[in-house]
Amino acid sequence: MDDVLPTLRGRVLDLGCGLQPYRGLLDKSVQYVGVDIAAAPGVDVVIEEGAGLPFPDTSFDGVLSTQVFEHVADLEQCVAEIRRVLKPGGTLVLSVPFIYQLHGKPHDYRRLTEYGVVQMLRGFSVDTVRREGAVGSTLAVLFLGWVNAQLSVNTYVWAIKALLLPVWIVASLLVNMLGLLLDFVDSTGSFYGNLFALARKE
């Protein structure tokens, strides 16, 4: 992501922008448009879930969408709308989870493999589909997510966790370091946590 976003130019749509964590990576010349289904600071356009994008055809040079497609009920329509608003040769930058916990329920509909991403992007020229993470980091994310969710069930336990925040930070660091070590020895290529994809409108 860090190597691609600074190269985008023109008008860029951030679909599912949320708090816009990647906006700072875009060149200052980019005309940024943030879209989401909920109003928030920095969201330029609020759309209804399942509705089409309120922009003319071929109105963007690039579209960015990170960790959104798993929450889209009609994925085929969403991809078609992205293709519609992109200019010919326009760039689509996206990331999706492959192995990750249930989140955003009840609107958590799918996980995509690298092959599923390529199939989803029919009508695009797919330049890159890159696996991110391996077995260690995947297990670390799942384990820390499970601990956090388990502690969140009980208000009193959550209060204790807040008091033990320094211990939690150190424990998280150790788990992540162990995860990176396991990543180093994982040669399977089958246990990645996330996918990054770069495609262009044909």
XYZ file of N, CA, C and O in Angstrom, residues 73-153:
324
model
N -22.880 -6.458 0.801
C -23.816 -7.558 0.551
C -23.817 -7.950 -0.922
O -23.739 -9.129 -1.267
N -23.909 -6.967 -1.815
C -23.930 -7.236 -3.255
C -22.582 -6.841 -3.837
O -22.397 -5.729 -4.345
N -21.649 -7.755 -3.767
C -20.281 -7.458 -4.191
C -20.195 -7.224 -5.700
O -19.443 -6.360 -6.165
N -20.965 -7.970 -6.464
C -20.933 -7.816 -7.928
C -21.345 -6.409 -8.331
O -20.724 -5.777 -9.193
N -22.401 -5.891 -7.677
C -22.852 -4.526 -7.987
C -21.793 -3.499 -7.586
O -21.542 -2.534 -8.302
N -21.160 -3.724 -6.446
C -20.146 -2.794 -5.948
C -18.967 -2.701 -6.919
O -18.516 -1.610 -7.264
N -18.497 -3.853 -7.387
C -17.369 -3.866 -8.319
C -17.773 -3.211 -9.641
O -16.986 -2.472 -10.255
N -19.001 -3.465 -10.075
C -19.491 -2.850 -11.317
C -19.545 -1.331 -11.191
O -19.213 -0.598 -12.138
N -19.946 -0.830 -10.020
C -19.998 0.617 -9.801
C -18.595 1.224 -9.783
O -18.378 2.318 -10.312
N -17.657 0.516 -9.170
C -16.266 1.002 -9.185
C -15.765 1.085 -10.615
O -15.150 2.084 -11.018
N -16.030 0.055 -11.387
C -15.580 0.041 -12.789
C -16.242 1.177 -13.568
O -15.610 1.820 -14.416
N -17.506 1.446 -13.281
C -18.231 2.496 -13.993
C -17.623 3.870 -13.750
O -17.467 4.671 -14.678
N -17.272 4.174 -12.500
C -16.807 5.533 -12.192
C -15.319 5.722 -12.489
O -14.828 6.855 -12.490
N -14.587 4.637 -12.748
C -13.180 4.758 -13.104
C -13.021 5.145 -14.565
O -13.746 4.661 -15.438
N -12.041 5.969 -14.831
C -11.673 6.280 -16.206
C -10.980 5.065 -16.825
O -10.398 4.241 -16.109
N -11.015 4.932 -18.153
C -10.243 3.861 -18.791
C -8.773 3.946 -18.382
O -8.175 5.024 -18.409
N -8.223 2.834 -17.957
C -6.850 2.833 -17.459
C -6.727 3.253 -16.015
O -5.624 3.264 -15.456
N -7.855 3.610 -15.382
C -7.847 4.035 -13.989
C -7.443 2.903 -13.057
O -7.606 1.722 -13.369
N -6.939 3.256 -11.888
C -6.347 2.299 -10.956
C -7.284 1.979 -9.797
O -7.866 2.887 -9.195
N -7.407 0.698 -9.478
C -8.124 0.247 -8.285
C -7.105 -0.342 -7.318
O -6.354 -1.256 -7.674
N -7.079 0.197 -6.104
C -6.206 -0.293 -5.045
C -7.098 -0.819 -3.931
O -7.948 -0.079 -3.427
N -6.917 -2.083 -3.556
C -7.800 -2.618 -2.518
C -7.062 -3.611 -1.635
O -6.035 -4.176 -2.010
N -7.613 -3.792 -0.446
C -7.151 -4.844 0.449
C -8.361 -5.522 1.058
O -9.388 -4.885 1.298
N -8.234 -6.833 1.274
C -9.315 -7.627 1.861
C -8.716 -8.657 2.807
O -7.608 -9.140 2.580
N -9.427 -9.019 3.868
C -8.920 -10.071 4.757
C -9.172 -11.457 4.178
O -10.150 -11.663 3.459
N -8.295 -12.393 4.504
C -8.506 -13.796 4.156
C -8.779 -14.612 5.418
O -9.784 -15.305 5.518
N -7.891 -14.532 6.400
C -8.116 -15.207 7.686
C -8.207 -14.119 8.751
O -7.218 -13.464 9.079
N -9.406 -13.916 9.268
C -9.626 -12.870 10.270
C -10.894 -13.187 11.036
O -11.760 -13.917 10.544
N -10.996 -12.632 12.211
C -12.148 -12.897 13.067
C -13.421 -12.231 12.533
O -13.368 -11.315 11.714
N -14.550 -12.710 13.020
C -15.826 -12.074 12.723
C -15.795 -10.641 13.232
O -15.412 -10.378 14.370
N -16.194 -9.689 12.383
C -16.199 -8.287 12.789
C -17.269 -7.538 12.004
O -17.694 -7.966 10.942
N -17.705 -6.419 12.575
C -18.749 -5.629 11.919
C -20.056 -6.377 11.768
O -20.821 -6.116 10.831
N -20.311 -7.341 12.667
C -21.524 -8.146 12.539
C -22.776 -7.290 12.727
O -22.731 -6.298 13.449
N -23.864 -7.609 12.041
C -24.050 -8.804 11.212
C -23.617 -8.625 9.754
O -23.933 -9.476 8.911
N -22.919 -7.548 9.447
C -22.550 -7.283 8.050
C -21.115 -7.750 7.764
O -20.267 -6.972 7.337
N -20.878 -9.014 7.997
C -19.582 -9.622 7.691
C -19.896 -10.864 6.858
O -20.276 -11.897 7.392
N -19.748 -10.739 5.538
C -20.333 -11.715 4.624
C -19.363 -12.717 4.013
O -19.783 -13.778 3.570
N -18.069 -12.398 3.955
C -17.183 -13.284 3.189
C -15.719 -13.068 3.518
O -15.351 -12.053 4.104
N -14.893 -14.039 3.126
C -13.444 -13.906 3.053
C -13.035 -14.316 1.643
O -13.635 -15.232 1.060
N -12.042 -13.660 1.099
C -11.621 -13.925 -0.267
C -10.196 -14.460 -0.312
O -9.307 -13.927 0.353
N -9.984 -15.507 -1.102
C -8.636 -15.961 -1.404
C -8.081 -15.103 -2.536
O -8.793 -14.301 -3.145
N -6.814 -15.307 -2.864
C -6.237 -14.570 -3.990
C -6.943 -14.923 -5.297
O -7.094 -14.076 -6.189
N -7.408 -16.160 -5.401
C -8.119 -16.578 -6.609
C -9.510 -15.952 -6.665
O -10.011 -15.609 -7.739
N -10.110 -15.806 -5.504
C -11.406 -15.143 -5.451
C -11.309 -13.677 -5.831
O -12.211 -13.133 -6.479
N -10.210 -13.019 -5.449
C -10.015 -11.615 -5.814
C -9.889 -11.468 -7.324
O -10.507 -10.592 -7.942
N -9.106 -12.342 -7.956
C -8.943 -12.281 -9.418
C -10.279 -12.511 -10.110
O -10.634 -11.805 -11.071
N -11.058 -13.490 -9.633
C -12.369 -13.753 -10.229
C -13.305 -12.565 -10.045
O -14.054 -12.198 -10.955
N -13.257 -11.953 -8.871
C -14.108 -10.801 -8.578
C -13.813 -9.628 -9.516
O -14.704 -8.858 -9.866
N -12.558 -9.511 -9.935
C -12.132 -8.354 -10.727
C -12.160 -8.632 -12.225
O -11.340 -8.080 -12.978
N -13.088 -9.446 -12.667
C -13.272 -9.630 -14.096
C -13.620 -8.281 -14.725
O -14.425 -7.524 -14.182
N -13.024 -7.973 -15.868
C -13.215 -6.665 -16.487
C -12.125 -5.680 -16.115
O -12.085 -4.569 -16.621
N -11.241 -6.100 -15.212
C -10.053 -5.323 -14.861
C -8.815 -6.084 -15.314
O -8.824 -7.314 -15.421
N -7.753 -5.355 -15.549
C -6.450 -5.965 -15.736
C -5.775 -6.001 -14.370
O -5.445 -4.949 -13.814
N -5.592 -7.193 -13.806
C -5.054 -7.338 -12.452
C -3.526 -7.353 -12.526
O -2.928 -8.280 -13.068
N -2.907 -6.308 -11.992
C -1.449 -6.203 -12.000
C -0.813 -7.009 -10.867
O 0.207 -7.670 -11.057
N -1.425 -6.933 -9.664
C -0.819 -7.531 -8.478
C -1.888 -8.070 -7.545
O -2.894 -7.401 -7.312
N -1.675 -9.273 -7.048
C -2.416 -9.767 -5.881
C -1.352 -10.292 -4.927
O -0.695 -11.291 -5.214
N -1.149 -9.608 -3.821
C -0.037 -9.898 -2.922
C -0.544 -10.384 -1.565
O -1.377 -9.735 -0.929
N -0.040 -11.540 -1.129
C -0.372 -12.045 0.206
C 0.348 -11.205 1.246
O 1.504 -10.823 1.057
N -0.336 -10.947 2.339
C 0.271 -10.205 3.440
C 0.184 -11.047 4.709
O -0.898 -11.445 5.119
N 1.343 -11.307 5.294
C 1.400 -12.134 6.487
C 1.557 -13.605 6.149
O 1.519 -14.014 4.993
N 1.757 -14.400 7.189
C 1.880 -15.853 7.064
C 1.336 -16.450 8.354
O 0.647 -15.755 9.126
N 1.646 -17.703 8.619
C 0.979 -18.409 9.710
C 1.194 -17.728 11.064
O 0.274 -17.652 11.890
N 2.395 -17.201 11.313
C 2.678 -16.618 12.625
C 1.887 -15.362 12.901
O 1.234 -15.232 13.945
N 1.944 -14.412 11.962
C 1.212 -13.158 12.180
C -0.291 -13.390 12.165
O -1.044 -12.719 12.877
N -0.741 -14.364 11.355
C -2.169 -14.693 11.346
C -2.612 -15.230 12.704
O -3.641 -14.802 13.255
N -1.838 -16.161 13.255
C -2.174 -16.701 14.574
C -2.090 -15.628 15.656
O -2.919 -15.594 16.577
N -1.114 -14.747 15.553
C -0.967 -13.676 16.543
C -2.187 -12.759 16.537
O -2.723 -12.407 17.593
N -2.626 -12.365 15.340
C -3.797 -11.490 15.229
C -5.038 -12.181 15.786
O -5.829 -11.580 16.529
N -5.215 -13.460 15.438
C -6.383 -14.193 15.932
C -6.340 -14.363 17.447
O -7.354 -14.186 18.133
N -5.171 -14.700 17.978
C -5.056 -14.908 19.424
C -5.314 -13.615 20.192
O -6.101 -13.587 21.150
N -4.669 -12.522 19.780
C -4.868 -11.246 20.477
C -6.302 -10.747 20.318
O -6.876 -10.182 21.258
N -6.873 -10.979 19.156
C -8.272 -10.616 18.957
C -9.200 -11.411 19.848
O -10.164 -10.873 20.412
N -8.901 -12.706 20.000
C -9.717 -13.561 20.872
C -9.611 -13.107 22.323
O -10.628 -13.002 23.028
N -8.389 -12.843 22.803
C -8.210 -12.392 24.179
C -8.978 -11.099 24.408
O -9.690 -10.936 25.410
N -8.857 -10.167 23.481
C -9.539 -8.882 23.617
C -11.058 -9.065 23.649
O -11.755 -8.468 24.473
N -11.574 -9.914 22.748
C -13.024 -10.166 22.712
C -13.500 -10.876 23.968
O -14.568 -10.566 24.515
N -12.705 -11.824 24.449
C -13.081 -12.574 25.644
C -13.135 -11.656 26.870
O -14.060 -11.739 27.681
N -12.162 -10.770 26.978
C -12.149 -9.848 28.112
C -13.269 -8.811 28.007
O -13.756 -8.315 29.018
N -13.668 -8.493 26.796
C -14.696 -7.470 26.603
C -16.088 -7.943 26.989
O -17.001 -7.141 27.153
N -16.260 -9.273 27.132
C -17.573 -9.824 27.480
C -18.002 -9.389 28.867
O -19.178 -9.145 29.125
